[in-house]
């Protein structure tokens, strides 16, 4: 993946144990997250536990892959910006994770995805109705977890979370509508990805600080960091959605092409000049009218991926990930925080653009 950050950031990353940072967020948030999920009425509690990887499809305890845990790591880290203990950010970390997983449950159903984190998705195992209901329940729980704190800071955090949630939903609506259009501009794609991914990462990057009493200027700067980090994150996701290794991503080969997604590599390739872009446009237009699309061979999807790369879509997207990463790091300059915390924010940003899943 050609998204290596500049040498200065790479040097900083070596001084920070990112895996430990991610594990800290997961360890602090998981017990509170489990307690929140336990409030759900049966069978939603069991379905949610399956989704989070805590049990298998038969209800037996499991040690599933719970995801990268970037959002919880950011939430507890942002609390330290204010000098508060990382635990201060835990309710925010849990609330953000609940909203994120609400979106995954619904997205998997809407996109027809049958695999997530190397397991069958909830709608595939428990049916579409349970995927919808459990997603709705997680969304409601997110606000409950914050508002139960009963503080002014909790109210401020909830406002930011609900604003981010609305943007996330807007982004998913845009994403679905773009699948039915022949062409989408690069600007439209970036707006959609800023909503769908950037908004919640922006909230995660600031919510712990808000719970710790940060002023609006500080919270806004941290949100700017998270928003651009989200755009970098999604750019890498778009690369993995076409060229990622299924063993690492847990998804099918060429997964975004199978879903006709207008992701950044596709949109950038179509916007380019040259015969590869022209040929790609013709093929994708024919695909949209094909009744046999679901039965396309691996070779047919590979040919489309090759045209995207030849037209420059792959390299443009990798460069966009690097550009958004740089803007995110620059936003940290607007915040007064301990150097140790700044270095950890930087290391998490570096991790986002070099990951393989």
Short mmCIF file of C-alpha atoms in Angstrom, two decimals:
data_model
loop_
_atom_site.label_atom_id
_atom_site.label_comp_id
_atom_site.label_asym_id
_atom_site.label_seq_id
_atom_site.Cartn_x
_atom_site.Cartn_y
_atom_site.Cartn_z
CA UNK A 1 0.00 0.00 0.00
CA UNK A 2 1.80 3.19 -1.17
CA UNK A 3 0.62 5.42 1.66
CA UNK A 4 3.72 5.71 3.81
CA UNK A 5 3.72 8.94 5.86
CA UNK A 6 6.61 11.43 5.75
CA UNK A 7 9.83 10.40 7.46
CA UNK A 8 9.30 12.79 10.38
CA UNK A 9 6.02 11.11 11.27
CA UNK A 10 7.45 7.64 10.67
CA UNK A 11 10.22 8.40 13.15
CA UNK A 12 7.67 9.50 15.73
CA UNK A 13 5.67 6.35 15.21
CA UNK A 14 8.60 4.20 16.28
CA UNK A 15 8.56 5.94 19.66
CA UNK A 16 4.89 5.12 20.29
CA UNK A 17 3.51 1.61 20.70
CA UNK A 18 0.36 1.99 18.62
CA UNK A 19 -0.83 -1.54 19.35
CA UNK A 20 -0.69 -0.75 23.07
CA UNK A 21 -2.59 2.48 22.47
CA UNK A 22 -5.31 0.62 20.57
CA UNK A 23 -5.43 -2.10 23.19
CA UNK A 24 -5.79 0.46 25.98
CA UNK A 25 -8.85 1.94 24.31
CA UNK A 26 -10.32 -1.51 23.77
CA UNK A 27 -9.59 -2.65 27.35
CA UNK A 28 -11.10 0.44 28.94
CA UNK A 29 -14.17 0.56 26.72
CA UNK A 30 -15.12 -3.11 26.39
CA UNK A 31 -16.49 -3.76 29.93
CA UNK A 32 -18.70 -0.65 29.71
CA UNK A 33 -19.71 -1.57 26.18
CA UNK A 34 -20.68 -5.09 27.28
CA UNK A 35 -22.70 -3.71 30.20
CA UNK A 36 -24.58 -1.42 27.82
CA UNK A 37 -25.34 -4.26 25.39
CA UNK A 38 -26.55 -6.43 28.28
CA UNK A 39 -29.41 -3.95 28.78
CA UNK A 40 -30.96 -4.95 25.46
CA UNK A 41 -33.99 -7.21 25.51
CA UNK A 42 -33.58 -10.76 24.20
CA UNK A 43 -32.79 -11.74 21.53
CA UNK A 44 -31.23 -8.38 20.66
CA UNK A 45 -28.60 -8.77 23.39
CA UNK A 46 -27.47 -12.07 21.88
CA UNK A 47 -27.52 -10.75 18.32
CA UNK A 48 -25.44 -7.73 19.36
CA UNK A 49 -22.98 -9.96 21.22
CA UNK A 50 -22.57 -12.00 18.04
CA UNK A 51 -21.94 -8.85 16.02
CA UNK A 52 -19.25 -7.69 18.45
CA UNK A 53 -17.56 -11.10 18.27
CA UNK A 54 -18.20 -12.06 21.90
CA UNK A 55 -20.15 -15.21 20.95
CA UNK A 56 -20.42 -17.38 17.86
CA UNK A 57 -23.56 -18.11 15.83
CA UNK A 58 -24.50 -20.90 18.28
CA UNK A 59 -24.18 -18.60 21.29
CA UNK A 60 -20.90 -20.05 22.55
CA UNK A 61 -18.23 -17.68 23.94
CA UNK A 62 -15.88 -16.50 21.20
CA UNK A 63 -12.81 -14.34 20.95
CA UNK A 64 -13.70 -12.63 17.69
CA UNK A 65 -11.91 -9.80 15.93
CA UNK A 66 -13.58 -6.71 17.36
CA UNK A 67 -12.14 -4.37 14.78
CA UNK A 68 -9.22 -1.96 14.88
CA UNK A 69 -10.49 0.02 17.93
CA UNK A 70 -9.21 3.31 16.50
CA UNK A 71 -12.26 5.24 17.71
CA UNK A 72 -12.05 4.13 21.37
CA UNK A 73 -8.31 4.83 21.34
CA UNK A 74 -8.93 8.36 20.09
CA UNK A 75 -11.72 9.02 22.59
CA UNK A 76 -9.71 8.05 25.67
CA UNK A 77 -6.60 9.77 24.33
CA UNK A 78 -8.48 13.02 23.75
CA UNK A 79 -9.43 13.13 27.44
CA UNK A 80 -5.73 13.47 28.23
CA UNK A 81 -5.56 16.69 26.21
CA UNK A 82 -7.30 18.37 29.15
CA UNK A 83 -5.13 16.70 31.78
CA UNK A 84 -7.94 14.31 32.73
CA UNK A 85 -7.43 10.58 33.19
CA UNK A 86 -8.06 8.45 30.11
CA UNK A 87 -11.00 6.84 31.92
CA UNK A 88 -12.83 10.18 31.60
CA UNK A 89 -13.19 9.48 27.89
CA UNK A 90 -14.63 5.97 28.30
CA UNK A 91 -18.34 6.93 28.08
CA UNK A 92 -17.53 8.84 24.90
CA UNK A 93 -15.55 5.89 23.54
CA UNK A 94 -18.48 3.55 24.19
CA UNK A 95 -21.03 5.94 22.71
CA UNK A 96 -18.99 6.36 19.53
CA UNK A 97 -18.50 2.58 19.23
CA UNK A 98 -22.24 2.02 19.61
CA UNK A 99 -23.01 4.50 16.82
CA UNK A 100 -20.26 3.04 14.63
CA UNK A 101 -21.64 -0.48 15.04
CA UNK A 102 -25.20 0.71 14.46
CA UNK A 103 -23.97 1.92 11.08
CA UNK A 104 -22.14 -1.34 10.33
CA UNK A 105 -25.23 -3.44 11.02
CA UNK A 106 -27.35 -1.33 8.71
CA UNK A 107 -24.66 -0.87 6.05
CA UNK A 108 -24.01 -4.61 5.80
CA UNK A 109 -27.70 -5.19 5.16
CA UNK A 110 -28.07 -2.33 2.66
CA UNK A 111 -24.90 -3.32 0.80
CA UNK A 112 -25.65 -7.03 0.87
CA UNK A 113 -22.30 -7.77 2.54
CA UNK A 114 -22.18 -11.35 3.77
CA UNK A 115 -18.83 -11.18 5.58
CA UNK A 116 -17.38 -8.84 8.22
CA UNK A 117 -14.28 -9.53 10.30
CA UNK A 118 -13.99 -13.00 8.76
CA UNK A 119 -17.51 -14.04 9.92
CA UNK A 120 -21.01 -14.03 8.46
CA UNK A 121 -22.73 -10.70 9.02
CA UNK A 122 -25.66 -10.36 11.41
CA UNK A 123 -28.34 -10.16 8.74
CA UNK A 124 -26.95 -13.33 7.16
CA UNK A 125 -27.08 -15.26 10.47
CA UNK A 126 -30.03 -13.71 12.31
CA UNK A 127 -32.02 -12.13 9.49
CA UNK A 128 -32.59 -8.57 8.22
CA UNK A 129 -35.16 -7.68 10.88
CA UNK A 130 -32.73 -8.34 13.73
CA UNK A 131 -29.98 -6.39 11.97
CA UNK A 132 -32.29 -3.38 11.75
CA UNK A 133 -33.62 -3.65 15.30
CA UNK A 134 -30.24 -4.19 16.94
CA UNK A 135 -28.75 -1.32 14.96
CA UNK A 136 -31.54 0.96 16.15
CA UNK A 137 -31.05 -0.23 19.74
CA UNK A 138 -27.31 0.48 19.67
CA UNK A 139 -27.99 3.98 18.36
CA UNK A 140 -30.37 4.68 21.25
CA UNK A 141 -27.91 3.23 23.78
CA UNK A 142 -25.17 5.59 22.60
CA UNK A 143 -27.09 8.66 23.71
CA UNK A 144 -28.22 6.93 26.91
CA UNK A 145 -24.63 6.12 27.94
CA UNK A 146 -23.63 9.77 27.65
CA UNK A 147 -26.72 11.41 29.12
CA UNK A 148 -26.65 9.18 32.18
CA UNK A 149 -23.54 11.08 33.29
CA UNK A 150 -25.83 14.01 34.03
CA UNK A 151 -23.18 16.68 33.55
CA UNK A 152 -22.96 19.80 31.41
CA UNK A 153 -20.02 18.21 29.60
CA UNK A 154 -22.14 15.12 28.84
CA UNK A 155 -24.76 17.33 27.23
CA UNK A 156 -22.10 19.00 25.08
CA UNK A 157 -20.69 15.60 24.11
CA UNK A 158 -24.14 14.31 23.18
CA UNK A 159 -24.75 17.27 20.89
CA UNK A 160 -21.51 16.54 19.06
CA UNK A 161 -22.35 12.85 18.81
CA UNK A 162 -25.85 13.45 17.42
CA UNK A 163 -24.47 15.93 14.88
CA UNK A 164 -21.87 13.38 13.79
CA UNK A 165 -24.53 10.65 13.61
CA UNK A 166 -26.69 12.73 11.32
CA UNK A 167 -23.72 13.41 9.05
CA UNK A 168 -22.88 9.68 9.02
CA UNK A 169 -26.44 8.86 7.90
CA UNK A 170 -26.27 11.59 5.25
CA UNK A 171 -23.07 10.00 3.98
CA UNK A 172 -24.63 6.55 3.74
CA UNK A 173 -27.58 8.00 1.82
CA UNK A 174 -25.17 9.71 -0.58
CA UNK A 175 -23.19 6.49 -0.98
CA UNK A 176 -26.30 4.51 -1.94
CA UNK A 177 -27.52 7.15 -4.37
CA UNK A 178 -24.12 7.29 -6.10
CA UNK A 179 -24.30 3.57 -6.90
CA UNK A 180 -27.13 4.35 -9.33
CA UNK A 181 -25.35 7.20 -11.13
CA UNK A 182 -23.02 6.85 -14.08
CA UNK A 183 -20.69 9.58 -12.87
CA UNK A 184 -19.85 11.14 -9.49
CA UNK A 185 -17.37 13.99 -9.13
CA UNK A 186 -14.30 13.73 -6.91
CA UNK A 187 -15.72 16.58 -4.83
CA UNK A 188 -19.01 14.74 -4.28
CA UNK A 189 -17.14 11.58 -3.31
CA UNK A 190 -15.01 13.44 -0.77
CA UNK A 191 -18.10 15.11 0.70
CA UNK A 192 -19.79 11.73 1.05
CA UNK A 193 -16.74 10.15 2.69
CA UNK A 194 -16.30 13.15 4.98
CA UNK A 195 -19.84 12.51 6.21
CA UNK A 196 -19.78 8.74 6.30
CA UNK A 197 -16.37 8.25 7.89
CA UNK A 198 -14.89 11.62 8.82
CA UNK A 199 -17.75 12.80 11.03
CA UNK A 200 -17.59 9.95 13.54
CA UNK A 201 -13.79 9.93 13.70
CA UNK A 202 -13.97 13.69 14.27
CA UNK A 203 -16.35 13.09 17.16
CA UNK A 204 -14.15 10.33 18.60
CA UNK A 205 -11.13 12.64 18.48
CA UNK A 206 -12.86 15.32 20.54
CA UNK A 207 -15.46 13.63 22.73
CA UNK A 208 -13.08 12.63 25.52
CA UNK A 209 -11.71 16.16 25.65
CA UNK A 210 -15.26 17.55 25.86
CA UNK A 211 -16.04 15.20 28.74
CA UNK A 212 -12.83 16.42 30.37
CA UNK A 213 -13.99 20.05 30.15
CA UNK A 214 -12.21 21.26 27.00
CA UNK A 215 -13.40 24.55 25.54
CA UNK A 216 -15.09 24.72 22.14
CA UNK A 217 -11.97 25.94 20.34
CA UNK A 218 -9.98 22.93 21.52
CA UNK A 219 -12.79 20.52 20.70
CA UNK A 220 -13.22 22.03 17.23
CA UNK A 221 -9.50 21.69 16.47
CA UNK A 222 -9.54 18.05 17.57
CA UNK A 223 -12.60 17.50 15.39
CA UNK A 224 -10.68 18.96 12.44
CA UNK A 225 -7.89 16.46 13.11
CA UNK A 226 -10.40 13.61 13.26
CA UNK A 227 -12.31 14.72 10.16
CA UNK A 228 -9.22 14.73 7.97
CA UNK A 229 -8.00 11.55 9.61
CA UNK A 230 -11.34 10.04 8.61
CA UNK A 231 -10.82 11.10 5.00
CA UNK A 232 -7.37 9.50 5.03
CA UNK A 233 -8.86 6.40 6.69
CA UNK A 234 -11.56 6.12 4.02
CA UNK A 235 -9.11 6.67 1.17
CA UNK A 236 -7.09 3.71 2.44
CA UNK A 237 -10.33 1.74 2.91
CA UNK A 238 -11.20 2.46 -0.72
CA UNK A 239 -7.83 1.10 -1.83
CA UNK A 240 -8.35 -2.01 0.29
CA UNK A 241 -11.88 -2.37 -1.07
CA UNK A 242 -10.40 -3.07 -4.49
CA UNK A 243 -6.86 -4.32 -3.96
CA UNK A 244 -6.92 -5.53 -0.35
CA UNK A 245 -5.99 -9.07 0.59
CA UNK A 246 -9.18 -10.92 1.65
CA UNK A 247 -7.17 -12.73 4.34
CA UNK A 248 -6.47 -9.33 5.93
CA UNK A 249 -9.68 -7.44 5.16
CA UNK A 250 -12.15 -10.27 5.83
CA UNK A 251 -14.06 -9.30 2.68
CA UNK A 252 -14.32 -10.75 -0.82
CA UNK A 253 -11.80 -9.91 -3.52
CA UNK A 254 -12.73 -6.75 -5.44
CA UNK A 255 -15.50 -6.19 -2.86
CA UNK A 256 -16.22 -2.55 -3.77
CA UNK A 257 -16.30 -3.36 -7.48
CA UNK A 258 -18.81 -6.14 -6.84
CA UNK A 259 -21.08 -3.56 -5.16
CA UNK A 260 -20.60 -0.98 -7.93
CA UNK A 261 -19.34 1.50 -5.35
CA UNK A 262 -18.27 4.93 -6.62
CA UNK A 263 -15.22 4.93 -4.36
CA UNK A 264 -12.32 7.35 -4.72
CA UNK A 265 -10.15 5.18 -7.00
CA UNK A 266 -13.08 4.67 -9.37
CA UNK A 267 -14.16 8.31 -9.35
CA UNK A 268 -10.60 9.60 -9.79
CA UNK A 269 -9.97 7.16 -12.65
CA UNK A 270 -13.16 8.19 -14.45
CA UNK A 271 -12.22 11.87 -14.06
CA UNK A 272 -8.84 11.33 -15.72
CA UNK A 273 -8.04 11.79 -19.39
CA UNK A 274 -6.87 8.96 -21.59
CA UNK A 275 -7.99 5.71 -23.17
CA UNK A 276 -8.06 3.74 -19.88
CA UNK A 277 -10.51 6.20 -18.33
CA UNK A 278 -12.68 6.17 -21.44
CA UNK A 279 -12.73 2.38 -21.63
CA UNK A 280 -13.48 2.14 -17.88
CA UNK A 281 -16.42 4.50 -18.26
CA UNK A 282 -17.84 2.43 -21.09
CA UNK A 283 -17.49 -0.82 -19.15
CA UNK A 284 -19.02 0.52 -15.94
CA UNK A 285 -21.94 2.02 -17.87
CA UNK A 286 -22.57 -1.39 -19.44
CA UNK A 287 -22.23 -3.06 -16.02
CA UNK A 288 -25.00 -0.88 -14.64
CA UNK A 289 -27.38 -2.29 -17.25
CA UNK A 290 -26.18 -5.88 -17.05
CA UNK A 291 -28.53 -8.53 -15.70
CA UNK A 292 -25.61 -10.93 -15.30
CA UNK A 293 -23.38 -8.68 -13.15
CA UNK A 294 -23.62 -10.91 -10.07
CA UNK A 295 -22.14 -13.79 -12.06
CA UNK A 296 -19.06 -11.95 -13.33
CA UNK A 297 -15.82 -13.90 -13.05
CA UNK A 298 -12.76 -12.97 -11.01
CA UNK A 299 -11.00 -12.14 -14.27
CA UNK A 300 -13.68 -9.61 -15.21
CA UNK A 301 -13.34 -7.77 -11.90
CA UNK A 302 -9.54 -7.95 -12.14
CA UNK A 303 -9.74 -6.32 -15.58
CA UNK A 304 -11.76 -3.43 -14.17
CA UNK A 305 -9.28 -3.00 -11.32
CA UNK A 306 -6.42 -2.92 -13.84
CA UNK A 307 -8.15 -0.16 -15.83
CA UNK A 308 -8.68 1.88 -12.65
CA UNK A 309 -5.00 1.58 -11.87
CA UNK A 310 -3.94 2.36 -15.45
CA UNK A 311 -6.11 5.50 -15.43
CA UNK A 312 -4.36 6.68 -12.25
CA UNK A 313 -7.14 6.08 -9.73
CA UNK A 314 -5.02 3.99 -7.40
CA UNK A 315 -2.10 6.41 -7.17
CA UNK A 316 -4.38 9.47 -6.89
CA UNK A 317 -6.19 7.89 -3.94
CA UNK A 318 -2.94 6.95 -2.21
CA UNK A 319 -1.74 10.54 -2.60
CA UNK A 320 -5.06 11.85 -1.27
CA UNK A 321 -4.62 9.67 1.83
CA UNK A 322 -1.20 11.24 2.38
CA UNK A 323 -2.60 14.75 1.85
CA UNK A 324 -5.44 14.28 4.32
CA UNK A 325 -2.99 12.77 6.82
CA UNK A 326 -0.86 15.93 6.61
CA UNK A 327 -3.86 18.22 7.18
CA UNK A 328 -4.89 16.14 10.19
CA UNK A 329 -1.45 16.44 11.78
CA UNK A 330 -1.37 20.20 11.15
CA UNK A 331 -4.68 20.59 13.03
CA UNK A 332 -2.94 19.39 16.19
CA UNK A 333 -0.81 22.55 16.13
CA UNK A 334 -3.93 24.48 17.15
CA UNK A 335 -4.20 22.57 20.44
CA UNK A 336 -2.13 23.02 23.58
CA UNK A 337 -1.43 19.50 24.84
CA UNK A 338 1.41 17.48 26.37
CA UNK A 339 4.02 16.34 23.84
CA UNK A 340 3.38 12.73 24.82
CA UNK A 341 -0.30 13.05 23.88
CA UNK A 342 0.53 14.87 20.63
CA UNK A 343 2.93 12.10 19.63
CA UNK A 344 0.24 9.50 20.28
CA UNK A 345 -2.27 11.36 18.09
CA UNK A 346 0.39 11.49 15.38
CA UNK A 347 1.17 7.80 15.70
CA UNK A 348 -2.51 6.89 15.39
CA UNK A 349 -2.75 8.99 12.24
CA UNK A 350 0.28 7.20 10.81
CA UNK A 351 -1.26 3.84 11.62
CA UNK A 352 -4.41 4.74 9.67
CA UNK A 353 -2.54 5.32 6.41
CA UNK A 354 -0.27 2.25 6.55
CA UNK A 355 -2.80 -0.38 7.70
CA UNK A 356 -3.71 -3.39 5.58
CA UNK A 357 -7.22 -4.02 6.92
#
